[in-house]
Amino acid sequence: MARIRTTMLGVGVFALLGAVAMPVASAHSRPANAPKITLTVAEWTNPPAIQATKLLDQEFQRLHPNVHIQLIYAPTTGGAWGSMQRAQMAAHSVDVMAQFSISGNWPRPYMTGLQPSLLEQWINAGQITNMTNMPFVKKDFPAGEQMRLMGYKGKIWGVTLASYGRGGVFYNQSIFQRLHLAVPRTFSQLIHVCQVLKAHHITPFMVGAKDGWDQMITEGAIEQEIPHAQAANFVKGLWTGRTTFANDPVFRKILTRYKMLSQYFEPNAFGEPYAPTPGLFAGGKAAMLVDGSWDGYTIHQANPKLHFSWFPLPMTNTVAKNNMQVAGDFSWVVPSWAPAKKMALQYVQFAAQPNHYHQWEDIVGAIPTEPQTHLNALPWMSTELKFLPHKQFEFSIPHPQQLGPQGYVLGDTAYLKPQGPYTIPQLLSVATQQWLGAINK
Amino acid sequence: MNNNVFGRRGWPKILPALGLAPALLFYIGFHVYPSIMTAVYSLTQYDGIIGTPLHFVGLLNYRDAFHGGFYQIGPAIRTTIIFALAVTFVQNAAGLALATAFNGKWRGITFYRAMIFLPWILSVVVTGLIWSLMFAPIGGPMESIWQSLFGHQSAFFGSYRMALPLVIFVQIWQNTGFTMMVYLAGLQSIPQELFEAAELDGASRWRRFRHVTVPMLASSTTVNVLLAVIGSLGAYDIIYVLTNGSFGTMTLGMYMFNTAFEGSSQLGYASMIQMLQFGMVLIVTLILQRYLRRREVQL
């Protein structure tokens, strides 16, 4: 009887020990027992970025088996992305969301009546997490860079992972080689390239001017014309009425140069929307495509055999001025009320870790924001890489609210003759009138 | 006198009210409340972000619209008026012509009527896509036709001369089928005796149309004109799809949409534009209704 009792006791002790040990053991072997978390990640449709994010998500889920990542995305065209991000924010149903960099584009005290951007409005409403003191922001990114890209009111509200060249063109390397054309470094050289192409019955530029894509030329030009150290003063001059489109010769110069280049656009460029232009360029319809450097993947997908690269348009005749202009782009932010905020911040930190970032960057092909990440030079980035050492982050010119349709001269290219009703002096005068009307209202 | 068929006492007494309640609540929630709130928001600088203050500014938005902002709102009002006038006149003329042409009993007529009515049931996005492709300046079917007719190319929806007329054309193309149907219903309700009597009196085809058909279609005309005016004064969807308001096609509706939902949300200012648009529709509709009703009586 005593033996039976002893055996029973032994079994009981084992069972008890087993019961205590089991959760410990399963916590190591099956952490899936932890509470299930669904992490909703939102970004706009950019095929390589989505591909790279999906890969990142898989690795994050492998590390956190209790986490299920729901990646949602919508195209920026047709207002779909705008609607989606508004809806997600209003419903408090997103954990990590992509945003374009703030890039210093917020209203200054002298910009009377200017409303902040949507992201800045969310920040003002306390809906975005302040990442200023998060260790990974300081560890993985160069000091000051994230403040420049995602800083607002002295704090950092997200991390920018990608930036891209703007104000440039993709060019067909085979055509350039065949005609012995070098990448132009001055405006005169650029015109020469266009003349040679036209003489050979090749359309020099493809441009989605119906959607205003040609404004990349004028906006790139102002970035090259105005020394960036003087940009703040220049913008203040415009906002206080000291500088106007009519009284500063730089605007006339830019529009004149734009007009010279516009002779080399494809016929009816102003009826052509942006969406099909990368495909048309990939199909050989033109030698150059006015675009930002983010579209390399799309062109490559449309025609994998095409040899092409990207260079910044030289809009002045001084080589030193014709730098590559770069804009902060893809950035992660975490809403302050995110349903799984702790995990969301871990996700952003995970994405910023150099090894994961490097992998993401290799697919996306953007200009990296982490210094230790070296571009793995996707085939179409060969020329772009040569310009990178002299890159400049763009400054922005915020527009007054309720500005008339011709109020911002660099965006008014469609109003110029022959496609529009105005000559350059007329347009400068109309734009000045409307700008002054809007800032003095 | 109590007309309640369910009863005069107890819960049957409130049965009609209960039956109406869901629809009434829906109407108040989705029509009355948003309308009142649009008027309220028009006096604020509300940005649409939940949890942020409304920031009442009184009539500042209205003042801005007719002061510094008039460069923007002035052309939008002008474009809206041109758009509405052109659409109303041409759509009604085309609808009446088609209704007259297809008011017979010949073989295959139902098929042709259905073909004309078809665009009305297409979504705006599909319509926009069809016409964007038709007028694509590179490789679109209209490009070669245009060039062979006029000897030069056109950017179509990207041209200041062409964009507004083309958008008006697409709006008319989409809605003429419905206008035709209303006229057709009106035509088919005219007693044949009237035409026979006029014919016996020696009235020509044109005089029969002028003095019998047109007066008898007065109520159909009232309906069609009012629907076309209200629809075109508030139009933005087809414009959004075709040109996004560029190239001189920015109507008030489009301007309101862009202000509210593009870039930084300015729901307060957009609500003010909506109120102006509402005022415009109300005034035009009241005047037209009064005129058309009086005309109906006269005819």
XYZ file of N, CA and C in Angstrom, chain A residues 150-255:
318
model
N 12.420 64.372 -41.690
C 11.158 64.117 -40.992
C 10.984 65.004 -39.758
N 11.737 66.085 -39.707
C 11.647 66.990 -38.567
C 10.522 67.994 -38.732
N 9.855 68.274 -37.624
C 8.787 69.286 -37.617
C 8.665 69.755 -36.170
N 8.708 71.050 -35.990
C 8.653 71.649 -34.659
C 9.750 71.087 -33.743
N 10.917 70.851 -34.324
C 12.081 70.424 -33.541
C 12.087 68.969 -33.129
N 11.155 68.191 -33.646
C 11.124 66.761 -33.286
C 11.072 65.907 -34.560
N 11.466 64.641 -34.399
C 11.479 63.734 -35.545
C 10.245 62.830 -35.447
N 9.474 62.775 -36.541
C 8.167 62.097 -36.482
C 8.117 60.817 -37.310
N 9.252 60.357 -37.770
C 9.283 59.126 -38.552
C 10.682 58.945 -39.092
N 10.876 57.882 -39.857
C 12.200 57.706 -40.458
C 12.065 57.571 -41.968
N 12.840 58.373 -42.669
C 12.847 58.300 -44.132
C 13.832 57.225 -44.553
N 13.336 56.280 -45.352
C 14.195 55.190 -45.806
C 14.682 55.403 -47.238
N 13.954 56.206 -47.993
C 14.310 56.339 -49.408
C 14.242 57.781 -49.857
N 15.183 58.161 -50.669
C 15.085 59.453 -51.336
C 15.401 59.203 -52.814
N 14.983 60.124 -53.646
C 15.141 59.932 -55.086
C 15.597 61.219 -55.754
N 16.218 61.055 -56.901
C 16.599 62.211 -57.697
C 15.383 62.754 -58.423
N 15.251 64.066 -58.464
C 14.155 64.709 -59.201
C 14.753 65.659 -60.226
N 13.898 66.163 -61.080
C 14.369 67.138 -62.064
C 15.353 66.556 -63.055
N 15.158 65.298 -63.406
C 16.085 64.671 -64.337
C 15.376 63.864 -65.402
N 16.163 63.089 -66.120
C 15.596 62.258 -67.193
C 16.217 60.865 -67.186
N 15.405 59.887 -67.531
C 15.965 58.591 -67.910
C 16.387 58.734 -69.365
N 17.483 58.129 -69.727
C 17.889 58.219 -71.126
C 18.246 56.846 -71.667
N 18.008 56.705 -72.953
C 18.257 55.446 -73.641
C 19.745 55.396 -74.006
N 20.491 54.578 -73.281
C 21.950 54.559 -73.476
C 22.343 54.063 -74.864
N 21.537 53.156 -75.392
C 21.881 52.623 -76.731
C 21.796 53.735 -77.768
N 20.752 54.553 -77.688
C 20.609 55.661 -78.662
C 21.761 56.642 -78.485
N 22.080 56.988 -77.264
C 23.166 57.943 -77.007
C 24.490 57.406 -77.556
N 24.725 56.124 -77.339
C 25.990 55.533 -77.820
C 26.039 55.527 -79.337
N 24.914 55.145 -79.931
C 24.864 55.056 -81.394
C 25.160 56.410 -82.038
N 24.680 57.486 -81.393
C 24.867 58.826 -81.967
C 26.073 59.552 -81.354
N 26.858 58.811 -80.599
C 28.065 59.352 -79.950
C 27.724 60.572 -79.070
N 26.684 60.452 -78.326
C 26.273 61.556 -77.448
C 26.709 61.250 -76.017
N 27.269 62.247 -75.376
C 27.646 62.083 -73.968
C 26.544 62.670 -73.096
N 26.527 62.256 -71.843
C 25.555 62.836 -70.905
C 25.864 64.330 -70.764
N 24.901 65.212 -71.060
C 25.188 66.656 -71.034
C 25.420 67.160 -69.616
N 26.359 68.083 -69.468
C 26.656 68.648 -68.151
C 26.266 70.126 -68.067
N 25.945 70.729 -69.212
C 25.484 72.127 -69.224
C 24.218 72.216 -70.071
N 23.538 73.351 -69.945
C 22.305 73.532 -70.710
C 22.593 73.548 -72.218
N 23.680 74.191 -72.620
C 24.024 74.235 -74.049
C 24.273 72.832 -74.588
N 24.946 72.020 -73.788
C 25.181 70.630 -74.215
C 23.858 69.871 -74.341
N 22.947 70.174 -73.435
C 21.636 69.507 -73.462
C 20.889 69.863 -74.748
N 20.934 71.128 -75.104
C 20.270 71.564 -76.341
C 20.925 70.880 -77.550
N 22.255 70.791 -77.502
C 22.960 70.122 -78.601
C 22.490 68.662 -78.729
N 22.377 67.982 -77.605
C 21.911 66.584 -77.614
C 20.528 66.513 -78.280
N 19.649 67.442 -77.884
C 18.285 67.457 -78.446
C 18.323 67.686 -79.955
N 19.179 68.597 -80.378
C 19.267 68.911 -81.816
C 19.729 67.690 -82.613
N 20.737 67.003 -82.062
C 21.255 65.820 -82.760
C 20.162 64.752 -82.850
N 19.461 64.559 -81.751
C 18.407 63.539 -81.741
C 17.330 63.885 -82.766
N 16.938 65.154 -82.750
C 15.881 65.585 -83.672
C 16.336 65.441 -85.129
N 17.606 65.759 -85.371
C 18.140 65.626 -86.726
C 18.086 64.175 -87.206
N 18.119 63.257 -86.243
C 18.037 61.833 -86.592
C 16.602 61.309 -86.455
N 15.659 62.228 -86.426
C 14.231 61.877 -86.352
C 13.887 61.040 -85.123
N 14.575 61.350 -84.039
C 14.265 60.678 -82.766
C 13.672 61.726 -81.836
N 12.518 61.410 -81.231
C 11.908 62.355 -80.291
C 12.821 62.478 -79.069
N 13.306 63.686 -78.755
C 14.214 63.784 -77.604
C 13.540 63.466 -76.264
N 12.386 64.127 -75.986
C 11.780 63.961 -74.653
C 10.387 63.360 -74.711
N 10.145 62.411 -73.838
C 8.792 61.939 -73.554
C 8.443 62.566 -72.205
N 7.271 63.175 -72.117
C 6.912 63.817 -70.847
C 5.397 63.789 -70.645
N 4.973 63.347 -69.502
C 3.533 63.293 -69.194
C 3.042 64.672 -68.786
N 3.020 65.590 -69.754
C 2.717 66.991 -69.414
C 1.252 67.210 -69.045
N 0.373 66.285 -69.427
C -1.044 66.451 -69.051
C -1.178 66.448 -67.531
N -0.327 65.657 -66.889
C -0.347 65.600 -65.419
C 0.691 66.533 -64.797
N 1.234 67.442 -65.578
C 2.164 68.439 -65.040
C 3.568 67.917 -64.801
N 3.910 66.801 -65.437
C 5.226 66.208 -65.152
C 6.378 67.063 -65.698
N 6.056 67.908 -66.677
C 7.087 68.779 -67.255
C 7.562 69.825 -66.243
N 6.788 70.022 -65.184
C 7.196 71.017 -64.175
C 8.451 70.580 -63.433
N 8.803 69.310 -63.579
C 10.045 68.841 -62.989
C 11.235 69.611 -63.588
N 11.055 70.064 -64.825
C 12.130 70.807 -65.486
C 12.289 72.182 -64.826
N 11.179 72.906 -64.661
C 11.269 74.253 -64.088
C 11.631 74.198 -62.603
N 11.088 73.204 -61.914
C 11.383 73.108 -60.481
C 12.824 72.669 -60.242
N 13.318 71.789 -61.096
C 14.725 71.396 -61.011
C 15.625 72.590 -61.305
N 15.171 73.421 -62.254
C 15.976 74.587 -62.649
C 16.116 75.579 -61.493
N 15.051 75.821 -60.766
C 15.139 76.807 -59.670
C 16.061 76.278 -58.572
N 16.055 74.965 -58.380
C 16.924 74.362 -57.366
C 18.397 74.548 -57.752
N 18.653 74.503 -59.059
C 20.046 74.673 -59.507
C 20.441 76.148 -59.556
N 19.474 77.007 -59.806
C 19.770 78.441 -59.935
C 20.000 79.122 -58.578
N 19.205 78.752 -57.598
C 19.280 79.445 -56.302
C 20.222 78.685 -55.369
N 21.283 79.323 -54.894
C 22.150 78.623 -53.923
C 21.323 78.217 -52.703
N 21.455 76.984 -52.299
C 20.573 76.477 -51.243
C 20.735 77.212 -49.917
N 21.899 77.781 -49.721
C 22.095 78.546 -48.479
C 21.212 79.804 -48.471
N 20.835 80.261 -49.652
C 19.991 81.470 -49.737
C 18.517 81.140 -49.949
N 18.198 79.844 -49.949
C 16.833 79.435 -50.307
C 15.788 80.012 -49.345
N 16.081 79.965 -48.045
C 15.092 80.435 -47.059
C 14.775 81.907 -47.290
N 15.801 82.684 -47.575
C 15.624 84.111 -47.822
C 14.837 84.346 -49.109
N 15.143 83.521 -50.102
C 14.455 83.621 -51.389
C 12.952 83.347 -51.220
N 12.647 82.278 -50.483
C 11.232 81.914 -50.256
C 10.542 83.008 -49.437
N 11.240 83.535 -48.449
C 10.658 84.606 -47.632
C 10.362 85.829 -48.504
N 11.274 86.111 -49.419
C 11.077 87.232 -50.342
C 9.787 87.079 -51.142
N 9.540 85.852 -51.600
C 8.318 85.604 -52.373
C 7.073 85.789 -51.500
N 7.182 85.335 -50.266
C 6.014 85.364 -49.372
C 5.724 86.758 -48.804
N 6.738 87.585 -48.806
C 6.496 88.935 -48.294
C 6.270 89.914 -49.442
N 6.385 89.432 -50.669
C 6.139 90.281 -51.835
C 7.358 91.075 -52.269
N 8.483 90.874 -51.570
C 9.710 91.591 -51.939
C 10.232 91.079 -53.291
N 10.180 89.769 -53.434
C 10.553 89.141 -54.711
C 9.264 88.745 -55.417
N 9.190 89.036 -56.711
C 8.020 88.574 -57.470
C 8.494 87.850 -58.719
N 7.567 87.159 -59.347
C 7.923 86.447 -60.579
C 8.321 87.446 -61.662
N 7.739 88.624 -61.578
C 8.011 89.622 -62.614
C 9.318 90.364 -62.361
N 9.667 90.579 -61.080
C 10.860 91.408 -60.846
C 12.159 90.623 -60.661
N 12.061 89.306 -60.470
C 13.302 88.529 -60.338
C 13.607 87.850 -61.673
N 14.714 88.219 -62.316
C 14.991 87.686 -63.663
C 15.161 86.175 -63.721
N 15.342 85.543 -62.566
C 15.584 84.100 -62.589
C 14.371 83.358 -63.169
N 13.179 83.879 -62.920
C 11.973 83.183 -63.407
C 11.854 83.278 -64.936
N 12.165 84.461 -65.450
C 12.117 84.627 -66.917
C 13.141 83.697 -67.583
N 14.318 83.632 -66.949
C 15.392 82.786 -67.475
C 14.944 81.313 -67.510
N 14.334 80.897 -66.417
C 13.916 79.486 -66.328
C 12.825 79.186 -67.357
N 11.851 80.081 -67.467
C 10.766 79.835 -68.424
C 11.285 79.854 -69.868
